Amino acid sequence: MKRFAELFAALDTTTSTAARTKALAEYFRTAPEADRVWTVALLSGRRPKRVVNATELRNWAAEAAGLPLWLFEESYNVAGDLAETIALLLPPATTDADPTLDQALRQLIQLAGQPEPIRKQATLAAWAQLQGDARLLYTKLITGGFRMGVAQGLMTRALAQATGVEETTLAHRLMGDWKPETTGFHALIEGDGQQGARPYPFALASPLEAEPETLGPVTDWLAEWKWDGIRGQIIARPGAFAVWSRGEDLITDRFPEFAALADFLPPGTVIDGEILAWDGVAPLPFAALQTRITRKTVSKAQMAKAPAHILAYDLLEDAGEDIRQQPLAHRRARLATILAQIPPSLPLSLSPQITAQDWPELTAERAKARDKQAEGLMLKRLSSPYHQGRKRGDWWKWKLDPYAVDAVMLYAQAGHGRRANLYTDYTFAVRDGNDLVPFTKAYSGLTDAEFNQITAWVNRNTLERFGPVRRVKPELVFEIGFEGIQASPRHKSGLALRFPRMLRWRQDKALDQIDTLESLRALLAGTKP
Amino acid sequence: MARDNLLTFTDKGIFCPEGGFYIDPWRPVDRALITHGHSDHARPGHNRYLSTDKAAPVIRARLGDITIDTIPYGETRAIGGVNVTFHPAGHVPGSAQIAVERGGEVWVVSGDYKVENDGLSEAFAPVPCHTFISECTFGLPLFRWQPQAAITADITDWWAKNRAEGRISIISAYSLGKAQRLMAMLGHQGPILTHGAVTHMTDILRDQGYNLPPTIHVTPDITHKTHPGALVVAPGSALGTPWAKRFGDAAEATASGWMALRGIRRRRGATTGFALSDHADWPGLNQAIRATGAERVFVTHGYTAPFRRWLSEQGYDAGIIETAYHGDDAQDPDFMLPEIPPGGAGGGQPPVATET
Ligand SMILES: [Zn+2]
Ligand SMILES: [Zn+2]
């Protein structure tokens, strides 16, 4: 674990991409091979399942540290991270053992399903022998909440540097559902020659900030709606059918209606598209799809209420051949041909292309996005390959401007972790007659300098304390941006926002200039139910 | 014991009615006893000041034309109907705890303190008392400092690694206390350059006879080319400014007790953090309080609510002194933390707010 902890510390103390890549590549060259496999697995989201729940961890750690549980909780409130809290509160290690990452994780996996006394004893024993960052990391691994803040692209690049295997090849090989327990380092890096149900790395778009005219002639571009669903990849290969989400989750079982596609798509077809809840001709709001993704198994009633459908964007594999380097125009034509040959009753169709003579016309089309349940337009260069990850220049997301309202801060709460000593989480209200009605929380969008200033203000203007939350004088006005709004009987205001965040601190505005609940209701009425 | 409390807590600070003086008051008063020169303790505007002779030069340099009387550590002076004695607090050079005695009853105000002897500040000495008023900046068990020797070794390694890469090392530290402590820890290893704010405080302490290694004041002609691989000690506010640019691609680190928390290190922008504090850590606070033999403890400055509850569970008669004035102008970097309100300590229920 020490070698892994050193890697963690090296990554944690620099934001320089070059330095991070170097540290990782060095690790992939020198760490024990089994540890390298686990590290690739952990950095690509293949975390071991949680074997101890948070309540157990708290109780065991408080007991081992000889502290009352309430003081453990106070400490956790400040550190903001359970594993770090535990690592700091426990007495120093009694031995200086150094199990490898592989040993530690294999032992951990075996704890799953064991009775509490066994899991407790193993956990206390591990804590007693691990020091500092190794203890922190081990604890994060037990909770199933391990994250290292390394983008998969960076990890792949470092692995490519360490092994000499080309980056895109490596990226594809690392996808799918391989298991670190049973995969050797060389098998992982060199591939097993089997495609199976392995997906391709997704191509990602960058937000378009410049005027669209800067992109050249409109005819160089494919424009389509930016749908608000789940980006997914459908794999139909001989003997393998799978639906993957962009987060590399296998979601085949959550959408039983797609199973029929296996019988109709030509063998060796891989399609990139958007999974949406569908009313028969058009998408339903994202809230409908949400009812489908929160559960592992889906009931008949849910399927009837929110039937799933895929709008296809792109074709990545055609008759078993990887065609990602072909121009988009070609891939799209092949996609259209394939989709034209399947029965129209199947839940898969082409995402329509939006055509326009010039940019102003396309801009006018984009304005209709909300009526279409879309977030804006996607612009893809017709001559572009299917890139791996985000490569600026060929794919742009051209979103509508967010909705915005001015609201007043009612409550403030200290942040966690990086911002444990600042008030960063706020609850906002709009006016309803003489009342202020809380309607959303937001915690991002300001600079550290602004958070510092507001923290000082909160300290001076607290009216009441409720545990970690402070009620403050309703005085500070913020512009709150959001992507969507929906009715929500669970909330006092009767509505819920999608992706709320602070656009700016309106120091120029006072309490009497904030928006009203009525104006939010009008926005709600303006969106399709 | 039927008599009035020796010290009371007012909106100007801690007040001794019988002595007619305040201790570290935050609003202008007639007579102020000052524990040490940090700006959240030594404020301008009082008619008369009293501090240790060791703390006075810095206080004078910071507050300008003030009327200040001095007293050596351990000497007792009668003020009004009480006796006052200053004892070493180990926080920074010259810092003191203040003991107030009347008819055998003793109250001690700790000021800021640390228990570990740093080799530069006069070492903390526990003062037996009946009532102890303790700071608790780091009053949570999360905070346990490494011994100074271990931190010295960590900083030494970091500096050596940067030097080997041909880079300057800049370490940010408060200009009074922490900066000089770093010099004393590291000064024998190579040239230490100082920012003007640090130079100013260092010169005053050196003139007083504190044993500090030679340092070099950063003048406009000094850069990473003239002093490759040097260590620069500067206040945090100097990092990222044009002043710091002269040192090229320098490695930066912060020395503060808050660096014990990973979240706070990360907020500092991924630089290195050394958990070096001039305040007592959790074991230090507990040890210091035990050593006074006090039955009653008031806590102030820091995690007051949980620390008070902890003490009362340990059998102390414990209370909180609210510091009404720990605002945005607190310059001690160890006070960048606002008082975080207690989460589970009987603070009531969170308000019904919207969910996300
Ligand atoms: Zn101080
Ligand atoms: Zn202080």
Coordinates of N, CA and C in Angstrom, one line a residue, chain A residues 197-357:
Chain A
A197 N -18.5 -7.9 -25.6 CA -19.5 -6.8 -25.5 C -18.8 -5.5 -25.2
R198 N -17.5 -5.4 -25.5 CA -16.7 -4.2 -25.1 C -17.1 -3.0 -25.9
P199 N -17.4 -1.9 -25.2 CA -17.7 -0.7 -26.0 C -16.5 0.1 -26.4
Y200 N -16.7 1.1 -27.2 CA -15.6 2.0 -27.6 C -15.7 3.3 -26.6
P201 N -14.5 3.9 -26.5 CA -14.5 5.2 -25.7 C -15.5 6.2 -26.4
F202 N -16.2 6.9 -25.7 CA -17.2 7.9 -26.2 C -16.5 9.1 -26.7
A203 N -17.0 9.6 -27.9 CA -16.5 10.9 -28.3 C -17.3 12.0 -27.6
L204 N -16.6 13.1 -27.1 CA -17.3 14.1 -26.4 C -17.1 15.4 -27.0
A205 N -18.1 16.3 -26.8 CA -18.2 17.6 -27.4 C -17.7 18.7 -26.4
S206 N -17.2 19.8 -26.9 CA -16.9 21.0 -26.1 C -18.0 22.0 -26.2
P207 N -18.2 22.8 -25.2 CA -19.2 23.9 -25.3 C -18.8 24.9 -26.3
L208 N -19.7 25.3 -27.1 CA -19.4 26.4 -28.1 C -19.5 27.7 -27.4
E209 N -18.4 28.5 -27.3 CA -18.5 29.8 -26.7 C -18.5 30.9 -27.7
A210 N -17.8 30.6 -28.8 CA -17.7 31.7 -29.9 C -19.0 31.7 -30.7
E211 N -19.1 32.7 -31.6 CA -20.2 32.8 -32.5 C -20.1 31.6 -33.5
P212 N -21.2 31.1 -33.9 CA -21.2 29.9 -34.8 C -20.5 30.2 -36.1
E213 N -20.6 31.5 -36.5 CA -20.0 31.9 -37.8 C -18.5 31.6 -37.9
T214 N -17.9 31.5 -36.7 CA -16.4 31.2 -36.7 C -16.1 29.8 -37.1
L215 N -17.2 29.0 -37.2 CA -17.0 27.6 -37.6 C -16.9 27.4 -39.1
G216 N -17.1 28.4 -39.9 CA -17.0 28.3 -41.3 C -18.4 28.0 -41.9
P217 N -18.5 27.5 -43.1 CA -19.8 27.3 -43.8 C -20.6 26.3 -43.0
V218 N -21.9 26.6 -42.9 CA -22.8 25.8 -42.2 C -22.9 24.4 -42.8
T219 N -22.6 24.3 -44.1 CA -22.8 23.1 -44.8 C -21.6 22.1 -44.5
D220 N -20.6 22.5 -43.7 CA -19.6 21.6 -43.3 C -20.0 20.8 -42.1
W221 N -21.2 21.1 -41.5 CA -21.6 20.6 -40.2 C -22.9 19.8 -40.2
L222 N -22.9 18.9 -39.4 CA -24.2 18.1 -39.1 C -24.7 18.7 -37.8
A223 N -26.0 19.2 -37.9 CA -26.6 19.8 -36.7 C -27.7 18.8 -36.3
E224 N -27.8 18.5 -35.0 CA -28.9 17.7 -34.5 C -29.2 18.2 -33.0
W225 N -30.3 17.7 -32.5 CA -30.7 18.2 -31.2 C -29.8 17.6 -30.2
K226 N -29.5 18.4 -29.1 CA -28.7 17.8 -28.0 C -29.8 17.3 -27.0
W227 N -30.0 16.0 -27.1 CA -31.1 15.4 -26.3 C -30.7 15.3 -24.8
D228 N -31.7 15.4 -24.0 CA -31.4 15.4 -22.5 C -31.8 14.0 -22.0
G229 N -31.0 13.0 -22.3 CA -31.3 11.7 -21.8 C -30.0 11.1 -21.3
I230 N -29.8 9.8 -21.6 CA -28.6 9.1 -21.2 C -27.8 8.7 -22.4
R231 N -26.6 9.2 -22.6 CA -25.8 8.8 -23.7 C -25.5 7.3 -23.5
G232 N -25.6 6.6 -24.6 CA -25.4 5.2 -24.5 C -24.8 4.6 -25.8
Q233 N -24.3 3.4 -25.7 CA -23.7 2.6 -26.8 C -24.4 1.3 -26.9
I234 N -24.9 0.9 -28.0 CA -25.5 -0.4 -28.2 C -24.5 -1.3 -29.0
I235 N -24.2 -2.4 -28.4 CA -23.3 -3.4 -29.0 C -24.1 -4.6 -29.4
A236 N -24.1 -4.8 -30.7 CA -24.7 -6.0 -31.2 C -23.7 -6.8 -32.0
R237 N -23.1 -7.8 -31.3 CA -22.1 -8.6 -32.0 C -22.5 -10.1 -31.9
P238 N -22.0 -10.9 -32.7 CA -22.4 -12.3 -32.6 C -22.2 -12.8 -31.2
G239 N -23.3 -13.3 -30.6 CA -23.3 -13.8 -29.3 C -23.2 -12.8 -28.2
A240 N -23.2 -11.5 -28.5 CA -23.1 -10.5 -27.4 C -24.1 -9.3 -27.8
F241 N -24.9 -9.0 -26.8 CA -25.7 -7.8 -26.9 C -25.6 -7.0 -25.6
A242 N -25.3 -5.7 -25.7 CA -25.1 -4.9 -24.5 C -25.5 -3.5 -24.7
V243 N -26.0 -2.8 -23.7 CA -26.1 -1.4 -23.7 C -25.3 -0.8 -22.6
W244 N -24.4 0.1 -23.0 CA -23.5 0.7 -22.0 C -23.9 2.2 -21.9
S245 N -23.7 2.7 -20.7 CA -23.9 4.2 -20.5 C -22.5 4.8 -20.7
R246 N -22.5 6.1 -20.7 CA -21.3 6.8 -20.9 C -20.4 6.6 -19.7
G247 N -20.9 6.4 -18.6 CA -20.1 6.2 -17.4 C -19.6 4.8 -17.4
E248 N -19.7 4.1 -18.5 CA -19.2 2.7 -18.6 C -20.0 1.8 -17.7
D249 N -21.3 2.0 -17.5 CA -22.1 1.1 -16.7 C -22.8 0.3 -17.7
L250 N -22.9 -1.0 -17.4 CA -23.7 -1.9 -18.2 C -25.1 -1.8 -17.8
I251 N -26.0 -1.3 -18.7 CA -27.4 -1.0 -18.3 C -28.4 -1.8 -19.1
T252 N -27.9 -2.9 -19.8 CA -28.7 -3.7 -20.6 C -30.0 -4.1 -19.9
D253 N -29.9 -4.5 -18.6 CA -31.0 -5.1 -17.9 C -32.0 -4.0 -17.5
R254 N -31.6 -2.8 -17.4 CA -32.6 -1.8 -17.0 C -33.5 -1.4 -18.1
F255 N -33.2 -1.8 -19.3 CA -34.0 -1.5 -20.5 C -34.4 -2.7 -21.3
P256 N -35.3 -3.5 -20.7 CA -35.6 -4.8 -21.4 C -36.2 -4.6 -22.8
E257 N -36.7 -3.4 -23.1 CA -37.3 -3.2 -24.4 C -36.3 -3.2 -25.5
F258 N -35.0 -3.0 -25.2 CA -34.0 -3.0 -26.2 C -33.5 -4.4 -26.6
A259 N -33.9 -5.4 -25.8 CA -33.4 -6.7 -26.1 C -33.8 -7.2 -27.5
A260 N -34.9 -6.8 -28.0 CA -35.4 -7.2 -29.3 C -34.4 -6.7 -30.4
L261 N -33.7 -5.6 -30.2 CA -32.8 -5.1 -31.2 C -31.7 -6.1 -31.6
A262 N -31.4 -7.0 -30.6 CA -30.4 -8.0 -30.9 C -30.7 -8.9 -32.1
D263 N -32.0 -9.1 -32.3 CA -32.5 -10.0 -33.4 C -32.5 -9.2 -34.7
F264 N -32.5 -7.9 -34.7 CA -32.7 -7.2 -36.0 C -31.5 -6.4 -36.5
L265 N -30.6 -6.0 -35.6 CA -29.4 -5.3 -36.0 C -28.4 -6.3 -36.7
P266 N -27.8 -5.9 -37.8 CA -26.8 -6.8 -38.4 C -25.7 -7.1 -37.5
P267 N -25.2 -8.3 -37.5 CA -24.1 -8.7 -36.6 C -22.9 -7.8 -36.7
G268 N -22.3 -7.4 -35.6 CA -21.1 -6.5 -35.7 C -21.6 -5.0 -35.9
T269 N -22.6 -4.6 -35.1 CA -23.0 -3.2 -35.2 C -22.9 -2.6 -33.8
V270 N -22.2 -1.4 -33.8 CA -22.1 -0.6 -32.6 C -22.6 0.8 -32.9
I271 N -23.6 1.2 -32.1 CA -24.3 2.5 -32.3 C -24.2 3.4 -31.1
D272 N -23.9 4.6 -31.4 CA -23.8 5.7 -30.3 C -25.1 6.4 -30.4
G273 N -25.8 6.6 -29.2 CA -27.1 7.3 -29.3 C -27.5 7.8 -27.9
E274 N -28.7 8.3 -27.8 CA -29.2 8.8 -26.6 C -30.5 8.0 -26.2
I275 N -30.4 7.5 -24.9 CA -31.6 6.8 -24.4 C -32.6 7.8 -23.8
L276 N -33.8 7.7 -24.2 CA -34.8 8.7 -23.8 C -36.1 8.0 -23.3
A277 N -36.9 8.6 -22.5 CA -38.2 8.2 -22.2 C -39.1 8.7 -23.4
W278 N -40.0 7.9 -23.9 CA -40.6 8.2 -25.2 C -42.1 8.2 -25.2
D279 N -42.7 9.1 -25.7 CA -44.2 9.1 -25.7 C -44.8 8.5 -27.0
G280 N -44.0 7.9 -27.8 CA -44.5 7.3 -29.1 C -43.9 8.0 -30.3
V281 N -43.8 9.4 -30.2 CA -43.3 10.1 -31.3 C -42.1 11.1 -30.8
A282 N -42.1 11.4 -29.5 CA -41.2 12.4 -29.1 C -40.7 12.1 -27.7
P283 N -39.6 12.7 -27.2 CA -39.1 12.4 -25.9 C -40.0 13.0 -24.8
L284 N -40.0 12.3 -23.7 CA -40.6 12.8 -22.4 C -39.6 13.6 -21.7
P285 N -40.0 14.4 -20.7 CA -38.9 15.1 -19.9 C -38.0 14.1 -19.2
F286 N -36.8 14.6 -18.8 CA -35.8 13.8 -18.2 C -36.3 13.1 -16.9
A287 N -37.3 13.8 -16.2 CA -37.8 13.3 -15.0 C -38.4 11.9 -15.2
A288 N -39.1 11.7 -16.4 CA -39.7 10.4 -16.7 C -38.6 9.3 -16.8
L289 N -37.5 9.7 -17.5 CA -36.4 8.7 -17.6 C -35.8 8.4 -16.3
Q290 N -35.8 9.4 -15.4 CA -35.2 9.2 -14.1 C -35.9 8.0 -13.3
T291 N -37.2 7.8 -13.5 CA -37.9 6.8 -12.8 C -37.4 5.4 -13.3
R292 N -36.7 5.4 -14.5 CA -36.2 4.1 -15.0 C -34.8 3.8 -14.6
I293 N -34.0 4.8 -14.3 CA -32.6 4.6 -14.0 C -32.2 4.4 -12.6
T294 N -33.2 4.8 -11.7 CA -32.8 4.7 -10.3 C -32.9 3.3 -9.7
R295 N -33.6 2.4 -10.5 CA -33.7 1.0 -10.0 C -32.9 0.1 -10.9
K296 N -32.5 -1.0 -10.3 CA -31.8 -2.0 -11.1 C -32.8 -2.9 -11.9
T297 N -33.9 -3.2 -11.3 CA -34.9 -3.9 -12.1 C -36.1 -3.0 -12.3
V298 N -36.8 -3.3 -13.4 CA -37.8 -2.4 -13.8 C -39.1 -3.1 -13.9
S299 N -40.2 -2.4 -13.4 CA -41.5 -3.1 -13.4 C -42.3 -2.8 -14.7
K300 N -43.2 -3.6 -14.9 CA -44.1 -3.5 -16.1 C -44.7 -2.1 -16.1
A301 N -45.2 -1.7 -14.9 CA -45.9 -0.4 -14.8 C -44.9 0.8 -15.2
Q302 N -43.6 0.7 -14.7 CA -42.7 1.7 -15.1 C -42.4 1.8 -16.6
M303 N -42.3 0.5 -17.1 CA -42.0 0.5 -18.6 C -43.2 1.0 -19.4
A304 N -44.4 0.8 -18.9 CA -45.5 1.4 -19.6 C -45.6 2.9 -19.5
K305 N -45.3 3.4 -18.3 CA -45.4 4.8 -18.1 C -44.3 5.6 -18.8
A306 N -43.1 5.0 -18.8 CA -41.9 5.7 -19.4 C -41.2 4.7 -20.3
P307 N -41.8 4.4 -21.5 CA -41.1 3.5 -22.4 C -39.8 4.1 -22.9
A308 N -38.7 3.3 -23.0 CA -37.4 3.8 -23.4 C -37.3 3.7 -24.9
H309 N -36.5 4.6 -25.5 CA -36.3 4.7 -26.9 C -34.8 5.2 -27.1
I310 N -34.2 4.8 -28.2 CA -32.9 5.3 -28.5 C -32.9 6.1 -29.8
L311 N -32.4 7.4 -29.7 CA -32.2 8.1 -30.9 C -30.7 8.0 -31.3
A312 N -30.5 7.5 -32.5 CA -29.1 7.1 -32.8 C -28.4 8.3 -33.4
Y313 N -27.1 8.5 -32.9 CA -26.3 9.6 -33.5 C -25.3 9.1 -34.5
D314 N -24.7 7.9 -34.2 CA -23.5 7.6 -34.9 C -23.3 6.1 -35.0
L315 N -22.5 5.7 -36.0 CA -22.2 4.2 -36.2 C -20.7 4.0 -36.0
L316 N -20.3 3.2 -35.1 CA -18.9 3.0 -34.8 C -18.3 1.7 -35.4
E317 N -19.2 0.7 -35.5 CA -18.7 -0.6 -36.0 C -19.8 -1.0 -37.0
D318 N -19.3 -1.4 -38.1 CA -20.2 -1.7 -39.2 C -19.8 -3.1 -39.8
A319 N -20.7 -4.1 -39.7 CA -20.4 -5.5 -40.1 C -19.1 -5.9 -39.4
G320 N -18.9 -5.6 -38.2 CA -17.7 -6.1 -37.4 C -16.5 -5.3 -37.7
E321 N -16.6 -4.2 -38.5 CA -15.4 -3.4 -38.7 C -15.4 -2.1 -38.0
D322 N -14.3 -1.8 -37.3 CA -14.2 -0.5 -36.6 C -14.1 0.6 -37.7
I323 N -15.2 1.4 -37.8 CA -15.2 2.5 -38.8 C -15.0 3.9 -38.2
R324 N -14.5 4.0 -37.0 CA -14.4 5.3 -36.3 C -13.5 6.3 -37.0
Q325 N -12.6 5.8 -37.9 CA -11.8 6.8 -38.6 C -12.4 7.3 -39.9
Q326 N -13.5 6.7 -40.3 CA -14.2 7.2 -41.5 C -14.8 8.5 -41.2
P327 N -15.0 9.4 -42.2 CA -15.7 10.6 -41.9 C -17.2 10.4 -41.4
L328 N -17.6 11.4 -40.6 CA -18.9 11.3 -40.0 C -20.0 11.2 -41.1
A329 N -19.8 11.9 -42.2 CA -20.8 11.8 -43.3 C -21.1 10.4 -43.8
H330 N -20.0 9.6 -43.9 CA -20.1 8.2 -44.3 C -20.7 7.4 -43.2
R331 N -20.3 7.6 -42.0 CA -20.8 6.8 -40.8 C -22.3 7.0 -40.7
R332 N -22.7 8.3 -40.9 CA -24.1 8.6 -40.7 C -25.0 8.0 -41.8
A333 N -24.4 8.0 -43.0 CA -25.1 7.4 -44.2 C -25.3 5.9 -43.9
R334 N -24.3 5.2 -43.4 CA -24.4 3.8 -43.1 C -25.4 3.6 -42.0
L335 N -25.4 4.4 -41.0 CA -26.3 4.3 -39.9 C -27.8 4.4 -40.4
A336 N -28.0 5.4 -41.3 CA -29.4 5.6 -41.8 C -29.8 4.4 -42.6
T337 N -28.9 3.8 -43.4 CA -29.2 2.6 -44.1 C -29.6 1.4 -43.2
I338 N -28.8 1.2 -42.2 CA -29.1 0.1 -41.2 C -30.5 0.3 -40.6
L339 N -30.7 1.6 -40.1 CA -31.9 1.8 -39.4 C -33.2 1.7 -40.3
A340 N -33.0 2.0 -41.6 CA -34.1 2.0 -42.5 C -34.6 0.5 -42.7
Q341 N -33.6 -0.4 -42.4 CA -34.0 -1.8 -42.6 C -34.5 -2.5 -41.4
I342 N -34.7 -1.9 -40.3 CA -35.3 -2.6 -39.1 C -36.7 -2.1 -39.0
P343 N -37.6 -3.0 -38.3 CA -39.0 -2.6 -38.2 C -39.2 -1.3 -37.5
P344 N -40.1 -0.5 -37.9 CA -40.3 0.8 -37.3 C -40.9 0.7 -35.9
S345 N -41.4 -0.5 -35.5 CA -41.9 -0.6 -34.1 C -40.8 -0.7 -33.1
L346 N -39.6 -1.0 -33.5 CA -38.5 -1.1 -32.6 C -38.1 0.2 -31.9
P347 N -37.6 0.2 -30.7 CA -37.4 1.5 -30.0 C -36.0 2.1 -30.4
L348 N -35.8 2.2 -31.7 CA -34.5 2.8 -32.1 C -34.7 3.5 -33.4
S349 N -34.4 4.8 -33.5 CA -34.5 5.5 -34.7 C -33.4 6.5 -34.8
L350 N -33.3 7.1 -36.0 CA -32.2 8.1 -36.3 C -32.5 9.4 -35.6
S351 N -31.6 10.0 -34.9 CA -31.7 11.3 -34.4 C -31.8 12.3 -35.6
P352 N -32.9 13.0 -35.7 CA -33.0 13.8 -37.0 C -32.0 14.9 -37.1
Q353 N -31.6 15.1 -38.4 CA -30.6 16.1 -38.7 C -31.4 17.4 -38.9
I354 N -30.9 18.5 -38.4 CA -31.5 19.8 -38.6 C -30.8 20.5 -39.7
T355 N -31.5 20.8 -40.7 CA -30.8 21.5 -41.9 C -31.2 22.9 -41.9
A356 N -30.2 23.7 -42.4 CA -30.4 25.2 -42.5 C -29.5 25.7 -43.6
Q357 N -30.0 26.8 -44.2 CA -29.2 27.4 -45.3 C -28.0 28.2 -44.8

